[in-house]
Short mmCIF file of C-alpha atoms in Angstrom, two decimals:
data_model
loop_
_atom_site.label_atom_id
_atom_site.label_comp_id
_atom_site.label_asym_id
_atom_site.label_seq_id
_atom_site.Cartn_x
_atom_site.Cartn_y
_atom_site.Cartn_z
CA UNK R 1 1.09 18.70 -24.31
CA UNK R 2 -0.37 19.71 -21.32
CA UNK R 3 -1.48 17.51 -18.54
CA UNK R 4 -4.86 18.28 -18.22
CA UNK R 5 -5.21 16.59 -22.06
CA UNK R 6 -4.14 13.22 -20.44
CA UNK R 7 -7.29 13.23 -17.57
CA UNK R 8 -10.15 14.73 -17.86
CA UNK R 9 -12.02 16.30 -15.06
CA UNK R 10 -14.33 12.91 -14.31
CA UNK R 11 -11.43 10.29 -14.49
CA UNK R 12 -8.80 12.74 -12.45
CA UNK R 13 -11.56 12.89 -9.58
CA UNK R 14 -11.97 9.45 -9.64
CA UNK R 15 -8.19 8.85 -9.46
CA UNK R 16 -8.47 11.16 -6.24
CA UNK R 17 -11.03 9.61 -4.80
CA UNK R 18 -9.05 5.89 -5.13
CA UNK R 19 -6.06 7.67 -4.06
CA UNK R 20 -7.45 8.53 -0.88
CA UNK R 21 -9.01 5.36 -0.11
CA UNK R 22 -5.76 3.09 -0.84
CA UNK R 23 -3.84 5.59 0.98
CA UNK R 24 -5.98 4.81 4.11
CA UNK R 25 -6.42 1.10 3.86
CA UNK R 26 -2.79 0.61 3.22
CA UNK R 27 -1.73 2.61 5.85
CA UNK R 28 -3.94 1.03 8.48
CA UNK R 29 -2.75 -2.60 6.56
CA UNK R 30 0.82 -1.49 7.50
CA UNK R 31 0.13 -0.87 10.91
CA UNK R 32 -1.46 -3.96 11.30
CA UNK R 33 0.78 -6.05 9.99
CA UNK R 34 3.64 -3.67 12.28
CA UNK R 35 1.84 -5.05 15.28
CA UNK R 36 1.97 -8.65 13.93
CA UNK R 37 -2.20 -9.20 14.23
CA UNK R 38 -2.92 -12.99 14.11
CA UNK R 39 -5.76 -12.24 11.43
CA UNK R 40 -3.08 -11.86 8.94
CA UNK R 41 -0.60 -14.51 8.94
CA UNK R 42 -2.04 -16.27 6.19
CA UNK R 43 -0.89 -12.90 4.21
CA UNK R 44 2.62 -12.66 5.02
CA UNK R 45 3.62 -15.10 2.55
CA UNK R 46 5.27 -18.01 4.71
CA UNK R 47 7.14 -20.25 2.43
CA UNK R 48 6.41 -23.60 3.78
CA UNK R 49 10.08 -25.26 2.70
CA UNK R 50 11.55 -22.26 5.38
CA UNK R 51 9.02 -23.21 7.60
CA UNK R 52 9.94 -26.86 7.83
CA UNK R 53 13.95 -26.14 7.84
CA UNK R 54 13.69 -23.91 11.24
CA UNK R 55 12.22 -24.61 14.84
CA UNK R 56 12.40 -23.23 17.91
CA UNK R 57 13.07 -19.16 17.86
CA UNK R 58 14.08 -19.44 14.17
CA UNK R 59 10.16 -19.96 13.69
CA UNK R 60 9.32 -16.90 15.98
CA UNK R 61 11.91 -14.37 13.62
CA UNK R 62 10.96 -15.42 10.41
CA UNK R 63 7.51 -14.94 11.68
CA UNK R 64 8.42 -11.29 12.67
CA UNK R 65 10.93 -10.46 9.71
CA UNK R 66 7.99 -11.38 7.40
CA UNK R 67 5.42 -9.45 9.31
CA UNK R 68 7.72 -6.70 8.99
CA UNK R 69 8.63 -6.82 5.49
CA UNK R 70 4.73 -6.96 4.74
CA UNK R 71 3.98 -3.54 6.77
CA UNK R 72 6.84 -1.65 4.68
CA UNK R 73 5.32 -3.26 1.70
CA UNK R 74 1.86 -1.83 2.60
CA UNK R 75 3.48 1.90 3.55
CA UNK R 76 5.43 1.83 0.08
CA UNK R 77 2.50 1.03 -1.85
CA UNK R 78 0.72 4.49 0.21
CA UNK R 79 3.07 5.98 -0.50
CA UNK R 80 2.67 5.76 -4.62
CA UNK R 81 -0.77 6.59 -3.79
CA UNK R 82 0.03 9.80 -2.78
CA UNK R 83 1.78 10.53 -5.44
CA UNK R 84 -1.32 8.96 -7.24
CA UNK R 85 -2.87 11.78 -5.11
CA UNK R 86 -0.92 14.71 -5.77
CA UNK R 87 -1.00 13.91 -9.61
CA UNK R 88 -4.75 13.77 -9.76
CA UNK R 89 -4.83 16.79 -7.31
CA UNK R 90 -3.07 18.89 -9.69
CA UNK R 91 -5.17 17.72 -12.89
CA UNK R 92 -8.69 18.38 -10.95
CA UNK R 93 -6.93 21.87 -10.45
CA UNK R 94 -6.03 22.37 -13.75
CA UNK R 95 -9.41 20.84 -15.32
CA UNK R 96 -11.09 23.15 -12.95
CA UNK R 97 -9.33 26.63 -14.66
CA UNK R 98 -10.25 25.13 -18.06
CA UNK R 99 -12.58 26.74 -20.08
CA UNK R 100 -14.36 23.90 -22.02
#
């Protein structure tokens, strides 16, 4: 079966097109989150029991180590978008050399 039977020309171009837009939010996401912007703490997932059981510097590391774990999340999920990317790359190639 080949692969150009599983997307056809309009879906695997819009597959690229979404590829290339995820991999560019996410990536600037990740570096956001690497710099530890204040406009995204409320998306770092902060469990409020951990919260309450630390103060002083504990509060400041679990602050960071969750910032941190939040921009590798981001740059993972890229990541799959690439190969989201590549994928519908190849199809749009193939699609293109079919004769319909």
């Amino acid at each position: 079966m080949p692969i150009t039977s599983i997307c056809g020309p309009k879906l695997s171009a819009c597959c690229l097109v979404i590829s290339v837009w995820g991999i560019i939010q996410l990536a600037i996401m990740g570096v956001a989150f690497y710099v530890k912007s204040p406009n995204l703490i409320e998306d770092i997932g902060i469990v409020e029991e951990d919260w309450e059981s630390k103060n002083g510097s504990a509060i400041y590391e679990y602050v960071e180590q969750k910032y941190e774990q939040t921009a590798y999340n981001c740059w993972v999920a890229a990541a799959f978008y690439v190969i989201t990317l590549i994928l519908s790359s190849i199809t749009c190639y193939l699609n293109s050399k079919q004769v319909y």
